[in-house]
Amino acid sequence: MGRQPCCDKVGLKKGPWTAEEDRKLINFILTNGQCCWRAVPKLAGLLRCGKSCRLRWTNYLRPDLKRGLLSDYEEKMVIDLHSQLGNRWSKIASHLPGRTDNEIKNHWNTHIKKKLRKMGIDPLTHKPLSIVEQEDEEPVKKLQKIQMPIQEPVEEPTSYCLTKDGNTKNMSRLGESLDDDQFMAINLEYGVEDVPLIDPESLELICSNSTMSSSTSTSSNSSNDSSFLKDLQFPDFEWSDYGNSSNDNNNGVGNIIENNMMSLWDINDFSSLDLLLNDESSSTFGLF
DNA sequence: AAAACAAACAACCGCACAATG
DNA sequence: CCATTGTGCGGTTGTTTGTTT
């Protein structure tokens, strides 16, 4: 007996999400928290599969998402982490608060890959292209390289400090700041598990800065449709232009943290929210 | 102005795996 | 243990938007 499909796909909607669907999903999750995704579409009044709802929420609607293009520093981190982790996008994303695996994966495929190739670096191996080409001609040597033992860390790992000017500073564990080259040199020495997470407290700094990112979100239909998000009013914070703004770079999330110092969205906080959402799903389905 | 093409990104799909009964 | 379920992950596709001809 094979595995059952994640949902009954008959009559389910596919493709871009509409503002109305987004509203329903947000409303449901803010009201009820994240429960089993399979049940969400039914309870929220959506003709979507649970998986689709989960993806929409985690990749797009989650309020702690940063959005906008990756900063130079974030890009550098992605490259560094990719050299250690490979295509383990979720692992990489876990080191970049407010970024999703999907976002990073897309950015990698559309921007970073090209950039590295232009710089003469192979995006797969992170080695100079000339060496990679040579190795392709010498499969035996390549195999030997793969079997090289993992280097043991010899120094204290670095950590990252986000500064008020919106840039990030590379800090050693002892607290002294490092320049980019020092950071890269040290960081490349460590294995995957040694890559430190950003100190949550440091998030306060980055979020208090309105010029954090230099880029804007290039949005597609769904984000345009979702401009309604800016109209959602949560206690003590506001959505900025969501996906449409040419000036605001935080697209709501920054403001959430800016005003609340919330680095992570605590689902338990939702219950107390006096939401001004169109609360049709919970009333329609008799929840609470 | 319109067609063709490229780039960017949202969304889907299938698989793997942990949890549960 | 085994079957089933729920969820997460990575690869891929589809759609939209921007640019060039």
Coordinates of C-alpha atoms (C1' of nucleotides) in Angstrom, one line a residue:
Chain A
M1 CA 0.0 0.0 0.0
G2 CA 1.4 3.3 -1.1
R3 CA 1.5 6.5 0.7
Q4 CA -1.7 8.5 0.6
P5 CA -1.5 11.9 -1.0
C6 CA -1.2 14.8 1.4
C7 CA -4.7 15.9 0.5
D8 CA -7.6 15.2 -1.7
K9 CA -6.6 17.3 -4.7
V10 CA -10.0 17.3 -6.3
G11 CA -11.5 20.8 -6.3
L12 CA -8.5 22.3 -4.7
K13 CA -7.2 25.6 -6.0
K14 CA -3.7 25.9 -7.3
G15 CA -1.5 28.8 -8.4
P16 CA -1.0 32.2 -6.9
W17 CA -2.7 33.1 -3.7
T18 CA -5.3 35.9 -3.7
A19 CA -5.5 38.6 -1.1
E20 CA -8.6 37.0 0.2
E21 CA -7.0 33.6 0.7
D22 CA -4.0 35.3 2.4
R23 CA -6.4 37.1 4.7
K24 CA -8.2 33.9 5.6
L25 CA -5.0 32.1 6.3
I26 CA -3.4 34.8 8.4
N27 CA -6.6 35.3 10.3
F28 CA -6.9 31.6 11.0
I29 CA -3.3 31.2 12.2
L30 CA -3.3 34.4 14.2
T31 CA -6.5 33.2 15.9
N32 CA -5.6 29.6 16.4
G33 CA -1.9 29.3 16.0
Q34 CA -0.2 26.7 13.8
C35 CA -1.9 23.4 14.3
C36 CA -1.9 20.5 11.9
W37 CA -1.7 21.9 8.4
R38 CA -3.9 19.3 6.9
A39 CA -6.8 20.7 8.9
V40 CA -6.0 24.3 8.3
P41 CA -7.6 24.8 4.9
K42 CA -10.8 23.3 6.0
L43 CA -11.0 25.2 9.2
A44 CA -9.8 28.4 7.5
G45 CA -12.3 28.1 4.7
L46 CA -9.7 27.7 2.0
L47 CA -9.8 25.5 -1.1
R48 CA -6.1 24.7 -0.8
C49 CA -4.1 21.8 0.3
G50 CA -2.5 22.0 3.8
K51 CA 0.9 21.8 2.3
S52 CA 0.2 24.8 0.2
C53 CA -1.0 26.7 3.2
R54 CA 2.1 25.8 5.2
L55 CA 4.3 27.0 2.4
R56 CA 2.4 30.2 1.9
W57 CA 2.6 30.9 5.6
T58 CA 6.3 30.0 6.1
N59 CA 7.5 31.6 2.9
Y60 CA 5.4 34.6 2.6
L61 CA 2.9 35.5 5.3
R62 CA 4.9 34.8 8.5
P63 CA 5.3 38.2 10.1
D64 CA 8.9 37.7 11.1
L65 CA 10.0 37.6 7.5
K66 CA 12.4 40.3 6.4
R67 CA 11.7 40.3 2.7
G68 CA 13.6 42.4 0.1
L69 CA 16.9 41.4 -1.5
L70 CA 19.6 39.9 0.6
S71 CA 22.1 42.4 1.8
D72 CA 25.8 42.1 0.9
Y73 CA 26.5 40.6 4.3
E74 CA 23.6 38.1 4.1
E75 CA 24.8 37.1 0.7
K76 CA 28.3 36.6 2.0
M77 CA 26.9 34.5 4.8
V78 CA 24.9 32.4 2.3
I79 CA 28.0 31.8 0.2
D80 CA 30.0 30.9 3.3
L81 CA 27.4 28.6 4.7
H82 CA 26.8 27.0 1.3
S83 CA 30.5 26.2 1.0
Q84 CA 30.1 24.2 4.3
L85 CA 26.5 22.9 4.0
G86 CA 25.9 22.6 0.3
N87 CA 22.3 22.8 -0.9
R88 CA 20.9 22.4 2.6
W89 CA 18.8 25.5 2.3
S90 CA 16.8 25.2 5.4
K91 CA 20.0 24.9 7.4
I92 CA 21.4 27.9 5.7
A93 CA 18.2 29.8 6.3
S94 CA 18.3 28.9 10.0
H95 CA 21.4 31.2 10.3
L96 CA 19.7 34.1 8.6
P97 CA 16.8 35.3 10.7
G98 CA 13.8 36.5 8.7
R99 CA 14.9 34.6 5.6
T100 CA 13.3 31.4 4.3
D101 CA 15.0 28.5 2.6
N102 CA 13.0 29.2 -0.5
E103 CA 14.1 32.8 -0.6
I104 CA 17.7 31.8 -0.2
K105 CA 17.5 29.1 -2.7
N106 CA 16.0 31.4 -5.3
H107 CA 18.5 34.1 -4.6
W108 CA 21.3 31.5 -4.9
N109 CA 20.0 30.3 -8.2
T110 CA 19.3 33.7 -9.7
H111 CA 22.0 35.9 -8.3
I112 CA 24.8 34.3 -6.4
K113 CA 25.5 31.5 -8.8
K114 CA 26.1 34.0 -11.6
K115 CA 28.1 36.3 -9.4
L116 CA 30.5 33.5 -8.4
R117 CA 30.9 32.3 -11.9
K118 CA 31.7 35.8 -12.9
M119 CA 34.3 35.9 -10.2
G120 CA 35.8 32.7 -11.5
I121 CA 34.5 30.6 -8.7
D122 CA 32.6 27.4 -9.1
P123 CA 29.3 27.7 -7.2
L124 CA 29.2 24.0 -6.5
T125 CA 32.6 23.5 -5.1
H126 CA 33.5 27.1 -4.2
K127 CA 36.9 26.5 -5.8
P128 CA 38.4 28.6 -8.7
L129 CA 36.8 27.4 -11.9
S130 CA 40.3 26.7 -13.4
I131 CA 40.9 24.2 -10.7
V132 CA 37.5 22.6 -11.0
E133 CA 38.0 22.2 -14.7
Q134 CA 41.3 20.5 -14.0
E135 CA 39.8 18.2 -11.5
D136 CA 37.1 17.2 -13.9
E137 CA 39.9 15.8 -16.1
E138 CA 41.4 14.0 -13.1
P139 CA 38.6 12.0 -11.5
V140 CA 41.0 10.0 -9.3
K141 CA 42.4 13.1 -7.7
K142 CA 38.9 14.4 -7.2
L143 CA 37.9 11.3 -5.3
Q144 CA 40.9 11.7 -3.0
K145 CA 39.8 15.2 -2.2
I146 CA 36.4 14.1 -1.2
Q147 CA 37.9 11.7 1.3
M148 CA 39.9 14.4 3.0
P149 CA 39.2 14.5 6.7
I150 CA 37.1 17.4 8.1
Q151 CA 39.3 20.0 9.6
E152 CA 39.0 20.4 13.3
P153 CA 38.4 24.0 14.5
V154 CA 41.4 25.5 16.0
E155 CA 40.1 28.9 17.1
E156 CA 37.1 30.3 18.8
P157 CA 34.3 30.7 16.3
T158 CA 33.1 34.1 15.3
S159 CA 29.7 35.5 16.0
Y160 CA 27.8 38.2 14.2
C161 CA 26.8 41.5 15.6
L162 CA 24.3 43.6 13.8
T163 CA 25.0 47.3 14.1
K164 CA 22.8 50.3 14.2
D165 CA 23.8 51.5 10.8
G166 CA 22.2 48.4 9.4
N167 CA 25.4 46.6 8.6
T168 CA 26.6 43.6 10.4
K169 CA 29.8 43.4 12.3
N170 CA 31.8 40.2 12.6
M171 CA 32.7 39.6 16.1
S172 CA 35.0 37.0 17.7
R173 CA 33.6 35.3 20.7
L174 CA 35.8 37.6 22.8
G175 CA 34.0 40.6 21.4
E176 CA 36.5 42.2 19.2
S177 CA 35.2 43.1 15.8
L178 CA 36.7 41.6 12.7
D179 CA 36.9 42.9 9.2
D180 CA 35.3 41.0 6.4
D181 CA 38.5 39.2 5.4
Q182 CA 39.3 38.2 8.9
F183 CA 35.7 37.0 9.3
M184 CA 35.8 35.0 6.1
A185 CA 39.2 33.5 6.9
I186 CA 38.2 32.4 10.3
N187 CA 34.7 31.3 9.4
L188 CA 35.9 29.1 6.6
E189 CA 37.9 27.1 9.1
Y190 CA 34.9 25.8 10.9
G191 CA 32.6 23.0 10.3
V192 CA 28.9 23.3 9.9
E193 CA 28.0 23.1 13.6
D194 CA 30.4 25.8 14.5
V195 CA 28.7 28.5 12.5
P196 CA 27.1 30.6 15.3
L197 CA 23.6 31.9 15.3
I198 CA 22.9 35.6 15.4
D199 CA 22.4 36.6 18.9
P200 CA 18.7 37.4 19.2
E201 CA 19.5 40.5 21.3
S202 CA 21.4 41.8 18.3
L203 CA 18.2 41.7 16.3
E204 CA 17.0 44.7 18.3
L205 CA 19.8 46.7 16.7
I206 CA 19.1 45.8 13.2
C207 CA 15.4 46.3 13.6
S208 CA 15.8 49.7 15.0
N209 CA 17.3 50.8 11.8
S210 CA 15.1 51.8 9.0
T211 CA 17.7 51.7 6.3
M212 CA 18.6 48.1 7.0
S213 CA 18.4 46.9 3.4
S214 CA 19.3 48.7 0.3
S215 CA 16.9 46.8 -1.8
T216 CA 13.2 46.5 -2.3
S217 CA 11.1 43.5 -2.8
T218 CA 10.4 42.7 -6.4
S219 CA 7.0 41.4 -6.0
S220 CA 4.8 39.3 -8.2
N221 CA 1.1 39.2 -8.4
S222 CA 0.5 37.7 -5.1
S223 CA 2.5 40.3 -3.2
N224 CA 0.7 43.0 -5.0
D225 CA -2.6 41.3 -4.1
S226 CA -1.3 41.2 -0.6
S227 CA -0.9 44.8 -0.1
F228 CA -3.8 44.5 2.2
L229 CA -1.4 43.3 4.8
K230 CA -0.3 46.8 5.5
D231 CA -3.9 47.4 6.5
L232 CA -3.8 44.7 9.1
Q233 CA -3.3 46.3 12.5
F234 CA -1.6 44.4 15.2
P235 CA -1.2 45.8 18.6
D236 CA 1.8 48.1 18.9
F237 CA 3.1 47.7 15.4
E238 CA 2.1 48.3 11.9
W239 CA 2.6 46.8 8.5
S240 CA 4.5 48.9 6.2
D241 CA 3.9 48.8 2.5
Y242 CA 3.9 45.1 1.7
G243 CA 5.6 44.3 -1.5
N244 CA 4.7 47.5 -3.3
S245 CA 6.8 50.1 -1.6
S246 CA 9.8 51.6 -3.4
N247 CA 11.1 53.1 -0.2
D248 CA 10.2 50.9 2.7
N249 CA 12.5 48.0 2.8
N250 CA 11.3 46.0 5.7
N251 CA 7.9 45.3 4.4
G252 CA 6.1 45.1 7.6
V253 CA 8.3 42.7 9.4
G254 CA 10.8 45.3 10.3
N255 CA 8.2 47.4 11.8
I256 CA 6.9 44.6 13.9
I257 CA 10.2 44.1 15.5
E258 CA 11.0 47.8 15.4
N259 CA 8.1 48.6 17.6
N260 CA 7.9 45.5 19.6
M261 CA 11.4 44.2 19.8
M262 CA 9.9 40.9 18.8
S263 CA 12.6 38.9 17.2
L264 CA 10.5 35.8 16.9
W265 CA 6.8 35.5 16.4
D266 CA 5.4 33.9 19.5
I267 CA 2.2 32.1 18.6
N268 CA 1.0 32.3 22.1
D269 CA 0.9 36.1 21.7
F270 CA -1.7 35.7 19.1
S271 CA -4.5 34.7 21.4
S272 CA -4.4 38.1 23.1
L273 CA -4.4 40.1 19.9
D274 CA -7.4 42.3 19.4
L275 CA -7.3 41.8 15.6
L276 CA -8.9 44.1 13.3
L277 CA -8.9 41.5 10.6
N278 CA -11.9 40.5 8.8
D279 CA -12.7 37.7 11.1
E280 CA -14.9 35.7 8.9
S281 CA -13.2 32.4 9.1
S282 CA -13.3 31.8 12.8
S283 CA -16.8 33.0 13.0
T284 CA -17.9 31.0 10.0
F285 CA -16.4 27.8 11.4
G286 CA -17.4 28.3 14.9
L287 CA -14.0 28.5 16.4
F288 CA -13.6 30.1 19.7
Chain B
dA1 C1' 3.8 49.8 -29.5
dA2 C1' 4.4 45.1 -29.5
dA3 C1' 6.8 40.9 -29.6
dA4 C1' 10.5 38.2 -27.8
dC5 C1' 13.4 37.1 -24.4
dA6 C1' 15.4 37.0 -19.7
dA7 C1' 15.2 37.4 -14.8
dA8 C1' 13.1 36.9 -10.5
dC9 C1' 10.4 34.7 -7.4
dA10 C1' 6.2 32.2 -5.8
dA11 C1' 4.3 27.9 -5.7
dC12 C1' 4.2 22.9 -6.5
dC13 C1' 5.8 18.2 -6.4
dG14 C1' 7.8 14.1 -4.7
dC15 C1' 10.5 12.2 -1.3
dA16 C1' 12.3 11.4 3.4
dC17 C1' 11.8 11.1 8.0
dA18 C1' 10.0 11.4 12.7
dA19 C1' 6.1 10.7 15.5
dT20 C1' 2.2 8.0 16.7
dG21 C1' -1.0 4.2 17.4
Chain C
dC1 C1' 7.9 -3.9 14.3
dC2 C1' 4.7 -2.0 11.0
dA3 C1' 1.4 1.1 8.9
dT4 C1' 0.0 5.6 8.7
dT5 C1' 0.2 10.5 9.2
dG6 C1' 2.1 15.1 9.4
dT7 C1' 5.7 17.9 8.3
dG8 C1' 10.0 19.6 6.3
dC9 C1' 13.2 19.7 2.6
dG10 C1' 15.2 20.3 -1.9
dG11 C1' 14.4 20.4 -6.8
dT12 C1' 11.7 22.0 -10.3
dT13 C1' 8.1 24.4 -12.7
dG14 C1' 5.0 28.2 -13.7
dT15 C1' 3.9 33.0 -13.6
dT16 C1' 4.9 37.7 -13.5
dT17 C1' 7.7 41.5 -14.3
dG18 C1' 11.4 43.9 -16.6
dT19 C1' 14.3 44.6 -20.6
dT20 C1' 15.7 44.5 -25.2
dT21 C1' 14.9 44.4 -30.1

